[in-house]
Amino acid sequence: MLSHWRQYLAISPFFLIFGVFSFFPVFYSLYLAFQRWDGLGTVQFVGLQQFRFLWDDPVFWLSIRNTLVIWVLSTVPTLFGALVLATLLHSVRRFKGFYRIALYVPNVTSIVAVSIFFGAVFSNNFGLVNAILGTVGISPVPWLSNPWLIKLVIALLMTWMWTGYNMIIYLAGLQAIPAQIYEAARLDGAGPIRTFFQITMPIMRPIILFTVIISTINGLQSFSEPQVLFGSNAANPNLGGPGQAGLTTLLYFYQSAFVNNDYGYGAAIVWAFFVLIMVLVVVNWRLVQRGRKS
Amino acid sequence: MTAVVPRRSSRQGGGGGRARRPKGLTAHIVLVLAVLISVFPFVWTIVMATNTTEDIYKSPPKLTFGSHLLENIRHVLDTIDFFGSMLNTLVVATVTTVLVLFVDSLAAFVFAKFDFPGRKVLFAMLVGFMMLPLQLAVLPQFILMSDIGWVGTLKALILPALANAFGIFWLRQYIENGVPDELLDAARIDGAGFFRQYWNIVLPMIKPALSFLAIYAFVGAWNDYIWPLVVLNDPTHLTLQVALAQLHVGHTTDYSMVMAGVLMASVPLVLVFTLFARGFIAGATEGAVQGS
């Protein structure tokens, strides 16, 4: 042990900070989920009461539903679009570098800026989208007040931000496939579509699995988009817009913990949500794995 | 260098061995369309920021650049402490980046090249925590910060960000494959101690990996929203993202002013990104493909 003191010293800054600001807090929030506390008064142990309340809380389930709908609406086009774009980008020779940068740049902009932008463009009364629809005689669409359209706008925003990121990852995977394999397939008379499904897809499966898992973890954590998009509602900026249609689970957590100062309930929400994410990650993982066998 | 530009006339798709050229054209058309969608928000932000709100809300809206940019910018500066919050963000992002690079590379070097009791357990713990959503820790972190009186300070933003497990995970892989053991052995024989090996051999050899991590950490810190929103309660002491969101809250009608703020906040980052994009994208793919 002692002979390794330099090594332990070298990793200690990380593990000290990690312990204090990540490890301890995660378990402390699990502890909080079994207490009632407003942050000021006394901490009172209430057992599973928070979770029982959660189970009967329609707003919690609404937020879960919103989150899942937004996640599906954004992940499916994002990953599909990324795969299509990566395949196309892999097939061209010119301007590759330009395409990669131009398609990646949405991912490094801030969610706040993008959300404000989408709010302006999809504004019910004056937004660009409705103005364009107006010129071809379509009456204004209530993008930011219809419960489904609210989710659609948030999903579009996420799709815009994440397609390029996933495309780059797929492209790297495609480039790692040896050209001889394609050559052989071509000599055997396989067309482009057959080649794609019988060669590209099976080889790419681990990378697709990676992007599905990352998208599940990232996509379910949508918070800033609805918070900023509907933050202009001065009465309560954290309700997720009309009908709470944009209230994601994390936004509900934020509202419970930091607006209502209900720390115990906030902790219960975020832990229940974490379990849900893990379940979905495992389900997704299984699905992609099973696809391999068939 | 030859035969890349497809001939205009050929429109017969999928016709056997000759299908390559028209397919290239289709690919370019789709890619250009995707690029247009990808950059459109940036262009349109400029259009909105250079016009007056009346102009962009007119029907049909004004579609060209206007001449009101300076006026809108002045409006932004009157409404929020833009440069103050920009300076805060810059300080937080820079300090975080430098410290993350140091802390992570040191730990990654140890995990890559040394065997010591507990190595496997510690590393597994680190990777396991990489999977946890950060939000699990937000509430206790806030309680902790208020207990030690750091709420409202920039320290509260920097310190938690230093526990960047991804950076260690990623640099470790790079060091394992990119820094030969023989080189370290040779240095050891020449009498170089632990820290000298790290500073004089490992760090110079992993520069590409470090520059990727630097941009990754900087962009992450610059764009962070939920944590500064929670922990910075003093309206005169915000980061850029929170200040931007506040610009949006109070003045919903003056969109051209808000978009000028968005533009001012986005330009520096997009510039930095386009300057370093090649190395950054190469690094990002390396991490992702190896990590899978």
Coordinates of C-alpha atoms in Angstrom, one line a residue:
Chain A
M1 CA 0.0 0.0 0.0
L2 CA 2.6 2.5 1.1
S3 CA 4.8 2.0 -1.9
H4 CA 2.0 3.3 -4.0
W5 CA 1.4 6.6 -2.2
R6 CA 2.2 8.6 -5.3
Q7 CA -0.5 6.9 -7.3
Y8 CA -3.0 7.4 -4.5
L9 CA -2.0 11.0 -4.2
A10 CA -2.4 11.5 -7.9
I11 CA -5.9 10.2 -8.1
S12 CA -7.0 11.7 -4.8
P13 CA -8.0 15.2 -6.2
F14 CA -10.5 13.5 -8.4
F15 CA -11.8 11.1 -5.8
L16 CA -12.1 13.8 -3.1
I17 CA -14.2 16.0 -5.3
F18 CA -16.1 13.1 -6.7
G19 CA -16.8 11.8 -3.2
V20 CA -18.0 15.1 -1.9
F21 CA -19.9 16.5 -4.9
S22 CA -21.1 13.4 -6.7
F23 CA -21.0 10.2 -4.6
F24 CA -22.2 11.5 -1.3
P25 CA -25.0 13.7 -2.9
V26 CA -26.5 10.8 -4.9
F27 CA -26.9 8.7 -1.8
Y28 CA -28.0 11.7 0.3
S29 CA -30.8 12.3 -2.2
L30 CA -31.9 8.7 -1.7
Y31 CA -32.0 9.4 2.0
L32 CA -34.0 12.6 1.4
A33 CA -36.6 10.7 -0.6
F34 CA -37.7 9.1 2.7
Q35 CA -37.9 12.3 4.6
R36 CA -40.2 15.4 4.7
W37 CA -38.2 18.6 4.6
D38 CA -38.7 22.1 3.4
G39 CA -35.0 23.0 3.6
L40 CA -35.5 25.1 6.8
G41 CA -37.5 23.2 9.4
T42 CA -36.8 19.9 10.9
V43 CA -36.2 16.8 8.9
Q44 CA -38.9 14.2 9.5
F45 CA -38.7 10.5 8.5
V46 CA -41.9 9.5 6.6
G47 CA -40.8 6.2 5.1
L48 CA -42.4 5.4 1.8
Q49 CA -45.0 8.1 2.1
Q50 CA -43.4 10.3 -0.6
F51 CA -43.4 7.4 -3.0
R52 CA -47.0 6.5 -2.2
F53 CA -47.9 10.1 -2.9
L54 CA -45.9 10.0 -6.1
W55 CA -47.8 6.9 -7.2
D56 CA -51.1 8.7 -6.9
D57 CA -49.9 12.0 -8.2
P58 CA -51.5 12.7 -11.6
V59 CA -49.0 15.5 -12.3
F60 CA -46.1 13.1 -11.9
W61 CA -47.6 10.6 -14.4
L62 CA -48.4 13.5 -16.7
S63 CA -44.7 14.5 -16.6
I64 CA -43.6 11.0 -17.2
R65 CA -45.9 10.7 -20.2
N66 CA -44.7 14.1 -21.6
T67 CA -41.1 13.0 -21.2
L68 CA -41.6 9.7 -22.9
V69 CA -43.6 11.2 -25.8
I70 CA -40.9 13.9 -26.4
W71 CA -38.2 11.3 -26.1
V72 CA -39.8 9.0 -28.8
L73 CA -40.7 11.9 -31.0
S74 CA -37.1 13.1 -31.0
T75 CA -35.0 10.0 -30.7
V76 CA -36.5 8.1 -33.6
P77 CA -36.0 10.8 -36.3
T78 CA -32.7 11.8 -34.8
L79 CA -31.1 8.3 -35.0
F80 CA -32.8 7.5 -38.3
G81 CA -31.8 10.8 -39.8
A82 CA -28.2 10.4 -38.5
L83 CA -27.9 7.0 -40.0
V84 CA -29.1 8.2 -43.4
L85 CA -26.9 11.3 -43.4
A86 CA -23.8 9.3 -42.2
T87 CA -24.4 6.8 -45.0
L88 CA -24.6 9.6 -47.6
L89 CA -21.7 11.4 -46.2
H90 CA -19.6 8.2 -46.3
S91 CA -20.5 7.8 -50.0
V92 CA -19.3 11.2 -51.1
R93 CA -15.7 12.3 -51.6
R94 CA -15.9 16.0 -51.8
F95 CA -16.7 18.5 -49.0
K96 CA -16.6 15.8 -46.3
G97 CA -15.0 18.1 -43.8
F98 CA -17.3 20.9 -44.5
Y99 CA -20.4 18.7 -44.1
R100 CA -19.2 17.3 -40.9
I101 CA -18.6 20.6 -39.3
A102 CA -21.8 22.3 -40.6
L103 CA -23.9 19.4 -39.4
Y104 CA -22.2 19.1 -36.0
V105 CA -22.4 22.8 -35.1
P106 CA -26.0 22.7 -33.7
N107 CA -24.7 20.4 -31.0
V108 CA -22.3 23.0 -29.5
T109 CA -24.8 25.8 -29.3
S110 CA -26.5 26.4 -26.0
I111 CA -29.9 24.9 -25.3
V112 CA -31.0 28.2 -23.9
A113 CA -30.2 30.1 -27.1
V114 CA -31.9 27.4 -29.3
S115 CA -35.0 27.3 -27.1
I116 CA -35.4 31.0 -27.3
F117 CA -35.0 30.8 -31.1
F118 CA -37.6 28.0 -31.4
G119 CA -39.9 30.0 -29.2
A120 CA -39.6 33.0 -31.6
V121 CA -40.0 30.9 -34.8
F122 CA -42.9 28.8 -33.6
S123 CA -44.7 31.7 -31.9
N124 CA -48.5 31.3 -32.3
N125 CA -49.3 34.8 -33.4
F126 CA -46.2 36.1 -35.2
G127 CA -43.8 33.3 -35.7
L128 CA -42.0 32.7 -38.9
V129 CA -43.5 29.3 -39.4
N130 CA -47.0 30.6 -39.1
A131 CA -46.2 33.5 -41.3
I132 CA -45.0 31.2 -44.0
L133 CA -48.0 29.0 -43.7
G134 CA -50.1 32.2 -43.9
T135 CA -48.6 33.1 -47.3
V136 CA -49.9 29.8 -48.7
G137 CA -53.3 30.3 -47.1
I138 CA -53.0 28.1 -44.1
S139 CA -54.4 29.6 -40.9
P140 CA -52.0 30.0 -37.9
V141 CA -51.2 26.8 -36.1
P142 CA -51.2 27.0 -32.3
W143 CA -47.7 25.5 -32.0
L144 CA -47.1 26.5 -28.4
S145 CA -50.5 25.9 -26.9
N146 CA -51.8 22.6 -28.4
P147 CA -50.5 19.8 -26.1
W148 CA -49.3 17.7 -29.0
L149 CA -47.7 20.5 -30.9
I150 CA -45.9 21.7 -27.8
K151 CA -44.2 18.3 -27.6
L152 CA -43.6 18.2 -31.3
V153 CA -41.8 21.6 -31.1
I154 CA -39.6 20.4 -28.2
A155 CA -38.8 17.2 -30.1
L156 CA -37.9 19.1 -33.2
L157 CA -35.6 21.2 -31.2
M158 CA -33.8 18.2 -29.8
T159 CA -33.7 16.5 -33.2
W160 CA -32.0 19.6 -34.6
M161 CA -29.5 19.6 -31.8
W162 CA -28.6 15.9 -31.8
T163 CA -28.8 14.5 -35.3
G164 CA -25.3 15.8 -36.3
Y165 CA -23.7 14.4 -33.1
N166 CA -25.1 10.9 -33.8
M167 CA -24.2 11.2 -37.5
I168 CA -20.5 11.8 -36.6
I169 CA -20.5 8.7 -34.5
Y170 CA -22.1 6.6 -37.2
L171 CA -19.7 8.0 -39.8
A172 CA -16.8 6.9 -37.6
G173 CA -18.3 3.4 -37.5
L174 CA -18.8 3.3 -41.2
Q175 CA -15.3 4.3 -41.9
A176 CA -14.0 1.5 -39.7
I177 CA -15.6 -1.1 -42.0
P178 CA -13.0 -2.5 -44.4
A179 CA -13.6 -1.7 -48.0
Q180 CA -12.9 -5.3 -49.1
I181 CA -16.1 -6.5 -47.5
Y182 CA -18.1 -4.2 -49.7
E183 CA -16.0 -5.1 -52.7
A184 CA -16.8 -8.8 -52.1
A185 CA -20.5 -8.1 -51.7
R186 CA -20.5 -6.1 -54.9
L187 CA -18.8 -9.0 -56.7
D188 CA -21.4 -11.3 -55.3
G189 CA -24.0 -9.1 -56.9
A190 CA -25.5 -7.5 -53.8
G191 CA -27.3 -4.2 -54.4
P192 CA -26.9 -1.1 -52.2
I193 CA -30.0 -1.8 -50.1
R194 CA -29.1 -5.5 -49.5
T195 CA -25.5 -4.4 -48.7
F196 CA -26.8 -1.9 -46.2
F197 CA -29.1 -4.3 -44.3
Q198 CA -26.8 -7.4 -44.5
I199 CA -23.4 -5.9 -44.1
T200 CA -23.5 -2.3 -42.8
M201 CA -26.3 -2.8 -40.2
P202 CA -24.9 -5.9 -38.5
I203 CA -21.4 -4.5 -38.2
M204 CA -22.7 -1.2 -36.9
R205 CA -24.9 -2.8 -34.3
P206 CA -22.6 -2.1 -31.3
I207 CA -22.4 1.6 -32.3
I208 CA -26.1 1.8 -32.8
L209 CA -26.5 0.3 -29.4
F210 CA -24.2 3.0 -28.0
T211 CA -26.2 5.8 -29.6
V212 CA -29.5 4.3 -28.4
I213 CA -28.3 4.2 -24.8
I214 CA -26.8 7.7 -24.9
S215 CA -30.0 9.0 -26.5
T216 CA -32.1 7.4 -23.8
I217 CA -30.1 8.9 -21.1
N218 CA -29.8 12.3 -22.7
G219 CA -33.3 12.4 -24.2
L220 CA -35.2 11.6 -21.0
Q221 CA -33.4 14.4 -19.2
S222 CA -35.0 17.2 -21.2
F223 CA -35.4 20.2 -18.9
S224 CA -34.0 23.4 -20.3
E225 CA -36.0 23.2 -23.5
P226 CA -39.5 23.5 -21.9
Q227 CA -38.2 25.6 -19.0
V228 CA -36.9 28.3 -21.3
L229 CA -39.6 27.9 -24.0
F230 CA -42.4 28.5 -21.5
G231 CA -40.3 30.5 -19.0
S232 CA -42.0 33.7 -20.3
N233 CA -45.1 32.7 -18.4
A234 CA -44.4 35.1 -15.6
A235 CA -47.1 33.7 -13.2
N236 CA -45.3 30.4 -13.0
P237 CA -42.5 29.9 -15.4
N238 CA -41.9 26.3 -14.4
L239 CA -45.2 24.6 -15.2
G240 CA -44.3 23.6 -18.7
G241 CA -46.7 25.7 -20.7
P242 CA -50.4 25.5 -21.4
G243 CA -52.0 22.4 -19.9
Q244 CA -48.6 21.5 -18.6
A245 CA -48.0 19.7 -21.9
G246 CA -44.3 20.5 -21.8
L247 CA -43.8 19.6 -18.2
T248 CA -41.1 17.0 -18.3
T249 CA -40.2 15.0 -15.2
L250 CA -37.0 16.9 -14.5
L251 CA -38.9 20.2 -14.8
Y252 CA -41.4 18.8 -12.3
F253 CA -38.5 17.9 -10.1
Y254 CA -37.1 21.4 -10.3
Q255 CA -40.5 22.9 -9.6
S256 CA -41.1 20.6 -6.5
A257 CA -37.6 21.0 -5.1
F258 CA -36.6 24.5 -5.8
V259 CA -39.9 26.4 -6.3
N260 CA -42.1 24.7 -3.7
N261 CA -39.1 23.8 -1.5
D262 CA -40.4 20.3 -1.0
Y263 CA -37.0 18.6 -0.8
G264 CA -38.2 15.2 0.1
Y265 CA -40.7 15.0 -2.7
G266 CA -38.2 16.4 -5.2
A267 CA -35.7 13.6 -4.2
A268 CA -38.4 11.0 -4.6
I269 CA -39.3 12.3 -8.1
V270 CA -35.8 12.2 -9.3
W271 CA -35.1 8.7 -7.9
A272 CA -38.3 7.2 -9.3
F273 CA -37.3 8.8 -12.6
F274 CA -33.8 7.3 -12.4
V275 CA -35.3 3.9 -12.0
L276 CA -37.4 4.5 -15.0
I277 CA -34.4 5.5 -17.1
M278 CA -32.5 2.4 -16.0
V279 CA -35.5 0.2 -17.0
L280 CA -35.7 1.8 -20.4
V281 CA -31.9 1.5 -20.9
V282 CA -32.1 -2.2 -20.2
V283 CA -35.2 -2.7 -22.4
N284 CA -33.5 -0.9 -25.3
W285 CA -30.3 -2.9 -24.8
R286 CA -32.3 -6.1 -24.9
L287 CA -34.1 -5.1 -28.0
V288 CA -31.0 -4.2 -29.9
Q289 CA -29.3 -7.4 -28.6
R290 CA -32.2 -9.6 -29.6
G291 CA -32.1 -8.1 -33.1
R292 CA -28.7 -9.5 -33.5
K293 CA -29.8 -13.1 -33.2
S294 CA -32.7 -13.0 -35.7
Chain B
M1 CA -9.4 14.5 -58.0
T2 CA -11.4 13.4 -61.1
A3 CA -14.9 12.3 -61.8
V4 CA -16.4 13.6 -58.6
V5 CA -18.7 16.2 -60.1
P6 CA -21.6 14.3 -61.5
R7 CA -22.9 15.0 -65.0
R8 CA -26.2 16.9 -65.0
S9 CA -27.9 14.8 -67.6
S10 CA -27.7 11.5 -65.8
R11 CA -30.9 11.0 -63.8
Q12 CA -31.4 7.3 -64.2
G13 CA -31.0 6.0 -60.6
G14 CA -29.9 2.6 -59.6
G15 CA -28.9 1.4 -63.0
G16 CA -26.3 -1.2 -62.2
G17 CA -22.6 -0.3 -62.2
R18 CA -23.1 3.2 -63.5
A19 CA -25.3 4.2 -60.6
R20 CA -22.4 5.7 -58.7
R21 CA -22.4 9.2 -60.3
P22 CA -26.1 10.0 -60.0
K23 CA -26.0 8.6 -56.5
G24 CA -23.3 11.0 -55.6
L25 CA -25.4 13.9 -56.8
T26 CA -28.4 12.8 -54.8
A27 CA -26.2 12.5 -51.7
H28 CA -24.9 16.0 -52.2
I29 CA -28.4 17.4 -52.6
V30 CA -29.6 15.7 -49.4
L31 CA -26.5 16.8 -47.5
V32 CA -26.8 20.4 -48.7
L33 CA -30.4 20.4 -47.6
A34 CA -29.4 19.1 -44.2
V35 CA -26.7 21.7 -43.9
L36 CA -29.3 24.4 -44.7
I37 CA -31.5 23.2 -41.9
S38 CA -28.6 22.9 -39.7
V39 CA -27.4 26.5 -40.1
F40 CA -30.7 28.1 -40.7
P41 CA -31.3 29.0 -37.1
F42 CA -28.0 30.9 -37.0
V43 CA -28.8 32.9 -40.1
W44 CA -32.3 33.6 -39.0
T45 CA -31.1 34.7 -35.5
I46 CA -29.0 37.3 -37.3
V47 CA -32.0 38.4 -39.4
M48 CA -34.1 38.8 -36.3
A49 CA -31.3 40.6 -34.4
T50 CA -30.8 43.1 -37.1
N51 CA -34.4 44.1 -37.5
T52 CA -37.0 45.7 -35.3
T53 CA -39.5 43.5 -33.6
E54 CA -42.3 45.2 -35.6
D55 CA -40.5 44.1 -38.8
I56 CA -40.1 40.5 -37.9
Y57 CA -43.7 40.3 -36.7
K58 CA -45.1 41.8 -39.8
S59 CA -47.1 39.6 -42.2
P60 CA -45.3 38.7 -44.4
P61 CA -42.2 39.1 -42.2
K62 CA -39.1 40.9 -43.3
L63 CA -36.7 38.2 -44.6
T64 CA -33.6 40.3 -45.1
F65 CA -30.9 41.7 -42.8
G66 CA -31.8 45.0 -41.3
S67 CA -29.9 47.9 -39.8
H68 CA -31.0 47.8 -36.2
L69 CA -28.3 45.5 -34.8
L70 CA -26.5 48.2 -32.7
E71 CA -29.7 49.5 -31.4
N72 CA -30.8 46.0 -30.3
I73 CA -27.4 45.3 -28.7
R74 CA -27.6 48.6 -26.8
H75 CA -31.1 47.4 -25.6
V76 CA -29.6 44.1 -24.4
L77 CA -26.8 45.9 -22.5
D78 CA -29.4 48.1 -20.8
T79 CA -31.6 45.2 -19.7
I80 CA -29.0 42.6 -18.4
D81 CA -25.5 42.8 -17.2
F82 CA -24.3 41.1 -20.4
F83 CA -20.6 41.6 -20.1
G84 CA -20.6 40.9 -16.3
S85 CA -22.3 37.6 -16.9
M86 CA -20.1 36.9 -19.9
L87 CA -17.0 37.5 -17.7
N88 CA -18.5 35.2 -15.0
T89 CA -19.0 32.5 -17.6
L90 CA -15.6 32.9 -19.0
V91 CA -14.0 32.6 -15.6
V92 CA -16.0 29.6 -14.7
A93 CA -15.4 27.8 -18.0
T94 CA -11.7 28.6 -18.1
V95 CA -10.9 27.6 -14.6
T96 CA -13.0 24.5 -14.9
T97 CA -11.3 23.5 -18.1
V98 CA -7.7 24.0 -16.8
L99 CA -8.4 22.1 -13.6
V100 CA -10.3 19.3 -15.3
L101 CA -7.4 18.8 -17.7
F102 CA -4.9 18.6 -14.8
V103 CA -7.0 16.4 -12.4
D104 CA -8.2 14.0 -15.1
S105 CA -4.9 13.5 -16.9
L106 CA -3.1 12.8 -13.7
A107 CA -5.7 10.2 -12.6
A108 CA -5.9 8.8 -16.2
F109 CA -2.1 8.3 -16.2
V110 CA -2.2 6.4 -13.0
F111 CA -5.1 4.2 -14.1
A112 CA -3.5 3.5 -17.4
K113 CA 0.1 2.7 -16.4
F114 CA 0.2 1.6 -12.8
D115 CA -1.1 -1.3 -10.8
F116 CA -2.1 -0.8 -7.2
P117 CA -4.5 -2.3 -4.8
G118 CA -8.0 -1.1 -5.4
R119 CA -7.4 0.1 -9.0
K120 CA -10.1 -2.0 -10.5
V121 CA -12.7 -1.2 -7.9
L122 CA -12.0 2.5 -8.1
F123 CA -12.2 2.6 -11.8
A124 CA -15.4 0.5 -12.0
M125 CA -16.9 3.0 -9.5
L126 CA -15.9 5.9 -11.7
V127 CA -17.4 4.3 -14.8
G128 CA -20.5 3.3 -13.0
F129 CA -21.1 6.8 -11.9
M130 CA -20.6 8.1 -15.4
M131 CA -24.0 6.5 -16.2
L132 CA -25.9 8.2 -13.4
P133 CA -27.9 11.2 -14.4
L134 CA -26.3 14.3 -12.8
Q135 CA -29.7 15.5 -11.6
L136 CA -29.7 12.9 -8.9
A137 CA -27.1 15.0 -7.2
V138 CA -28.4 18.5 -7.8
L139 CA -30.6 18.8 -4.8
P140 CA -28.1 17.6 -2.2
Q141 CA -25.4 19.6 -3.9
F142 CA -27.5 22.7 -3.4
I143 CA -28.1 21.8 0.2
L144 CA -24.4 21.3 0.6
M145 CA -23.6 24.6 -1.0
S146 CA -26.0 26.5 1.2
D147 CA -24.6 24.8 4.3
I148 CA -21.0 25.9 3.5
G149 CA -22.3 29.3 2.3
W150 CA -21.2 29.0 -1.3
V151 CA -24.7 29.6 -2.9
G152 CA -24.3 32.5 -5.3
T153 CA -20.6 32.1 -5.8
L154 CA -18.7 30.9 -8.8
K155 CA -16.8 28.4 -6.7
A156 CA -20.1 26.5 -6.4
L157 CA -20.1 26.1 -10.2
I158 CA -16.5 25.1 -10.6
L159 CA -15.9 22.5 -8.0
P160 CA -18.6 20.0 -8.8
A161 CA -17.7 20.2 -12.5
L162 CA -14.2 18.9 -11.6
A163 CA -15.6 15.4 -10.9
N164 CA -15.5 14.7 -14.7
A165 CA -15.4 10.9 -14.8
F166 CA -15.7 10.9 -18.6
G167 CA -12.5 12.7 -19.0
I168 CA -10.5 10.2 -17.0
F169 CA -12.2 7.3 -18.8
W170 CA -11.4 8.8 -22.1
L171 CA -7.8 9.9 -21.4
R172 CA -7.0 6.6 -19.8
Q173 CA -7.8 4.8 -23.1
Y174 CA -5.7 7.3 -25.0
I175 CA -2.7 6.9 -22.7
E176 CA -2.9 3.1 -22.6
N177 CA -2.7 2.9 -26.4
G178 CA -0.7 6.0 -27.2
V179 CA 2.1 6.1 -24.6
P180 CA 4.5 3.1 -24.9
D181 CA 5.5 1.5 -21.7
E182 CA 9.1 1.3 -23.0
L183 CA 9.3 5.0 -23.1
L184 CA 8.2 5.3 -19.5
D185 CA 10.7 2.5 -18.5
A186 CA 13.5 4.4 -20.2
A187 CA 12.6 7.5 -18.4
R188 CA 12.5 5.6 -15.1
I189 CA 16.0 4.2 -15.8
D190 CA 17.2 7.8 -16.5
G191 CA 16.0 8.7 -13.0
A192 CA 12.7 10.5 -13.9
G193 CA 10.3 10.3 -11.0
F194 CA 6.5 9.8 -11.1
F195 CA 5.7 13.5 -11.7
R196 CA 8.4 14.0 -14.2
Q197 CA 7.1 11.1 -16.3
Y198 CA 3.7 12.6 -16.2
W199 CA 4.7 16.2 -17.0
N200 CA 7.6 15.6 -19.5
I201 CA 6.4 12.5 -21.3
V202 CA 2.7 11.8 -20.9
L203 CA 1.3 15.3 -21.2
P204 CA 3.2 16.2 -24.4
M205 CA 2.2 12.9 -26.0
I206 CA -1.5 13.2 -25.3
K207 CA -1.9 16.8 -26.6
P208 CA -4.6 15.9 -29.1
A209 CA -6.7 14.2 -26.5
L210 CA -6.2 17.1 -24.1
S211 CA -7.3 19.6 -26.6
F212 CA -10.5 17.6 -27.3
L213 CA -11.2 17.4 -23.6
A214 CA -10.5 21.1 -23.2
I215 CA -13.1 22.1 -25.8
Y216 CA -15.5 19.5 -24.5
A217 CA -15.2 20.8 -20.9
F218 CA -15.2 24.4 -22.0
V219 CA -18.4 24.1 -24.1
G220 CA -20.0 22.1 -21.3
A221 CA -19.3 24.7 -18.7
W222 CA -20.3 27.5 -21.0
N223 CA -23.6 26.0 -21.9
D224 CA -24.6 24.6 -18.5
Y225 CA -28.0 25.8 -17.4
I226 CA -29.8 23.8 -14.7
W227 CA -27.0 24.0 -12.1
P228 CA -26.3 27.8 -12.4
L229 CA -30.0 28.4 -12.4
V230 CA -30.3 26.6 -9.1
V231 CA -27.2 27.9 -7.4
L232 CA -26.9 31.5 -8.6
N233 CA -29.7 33.4 -6.9
D234 CA -28.2 36.8 -7.1
P235 CA -29.5 38.6 -10.2
T236 CA -26.4 40.7 -10.5
H237 CA -24.1 37.6 -10.5
L238 CA -25.3 35.3 -13.2
T239 CA -23.8 33.2 -16.0
L240 CA -24.6 34.0 -19.6
Q241 CA -27.1 31.2 -20.1
V242 CA -29.2 32.2 -17.0
A243 CA -28.9 35.9 -18.0
L244 CA -30.2 35.0 -21.5
A245 CA -33.1 33.1 -20.1
Q246 CA -34.0 36.1 -17.9
L247 CA -33.8 38.4 -20.9
H248 CA -36.5 36.2 -22.4
V249 CA -38.7 36.2 -19.2
G250 CA -39.2 39.8 -18.7
H251 CA -39.5 41.1 -22.2
T252 CA -41.4 38.6 -24.3
T253 CA -42.5 41.2 -26.9
D254 CA -39.1 42.6 -27.9
Y255 CA -37.9 39.6 -29.8
S256 CA -35.4 41.4 -31.9
M257 CA -33.6 42.5 -28.7
V258 CA -33.7 39.0 -27.3
M259 CA -32.3 37.6 -30.5
A260 CA -29.5 40.1 -30.4
G261 CA -28.7 38.7 -26.9
V262 CA -28.8 35.2 -28.3
L263 CA -26.5 36.2 -31.1
M264 CA -24.0 37.9 -28.8
A265 CA -23.9 34.9 -26.6
S266 CA -23.6 32.3 -29.4
V267 CA -21.0 34.0 -31.6
P268 CA -17.9 33.4 -29.4
L269 CA -18.7 29.7 -29.0
V270 CA -19.5 29.0 -32.6
L271 CA -16.3 30.8 -33.6
V272 CA -14.2 28.8 -31.2
F273 CA -15.8 25.6 -32.4
T274 CA -15.3 26.3 -36.1
L275 CA -11.7 27.1 -35.4
F276 CA -11.0 23.8 -33.6
A277 CA -13.7 21.7 -35.2
R278 CA -11.5 19.3 -37.0
G279 CA -9.6 18.1 -34.0
F280 CA -12.6 18.2 -31.9
I281 CA -14.8 16.0 -34.1
A282 CA -11.9 13.6 -34.6
G283 CA -11.6 13.3 -30.8
A284 CA -15.3 13.0 -30.3
T285 CA -15.6 10.0 -32.7
E286 CA -12.6 8.3 -31.2
G287 CA -14.1 8.4 -27.8
A288 CA -17.5 7.2 -28.9
V289 CA -16.3 4.4 -31.1
Q290 CA -13.8 3.1 -28.5
G291 CA -16.3 3.5 -25.8
S292 CA -18.8 1.3 -27.4

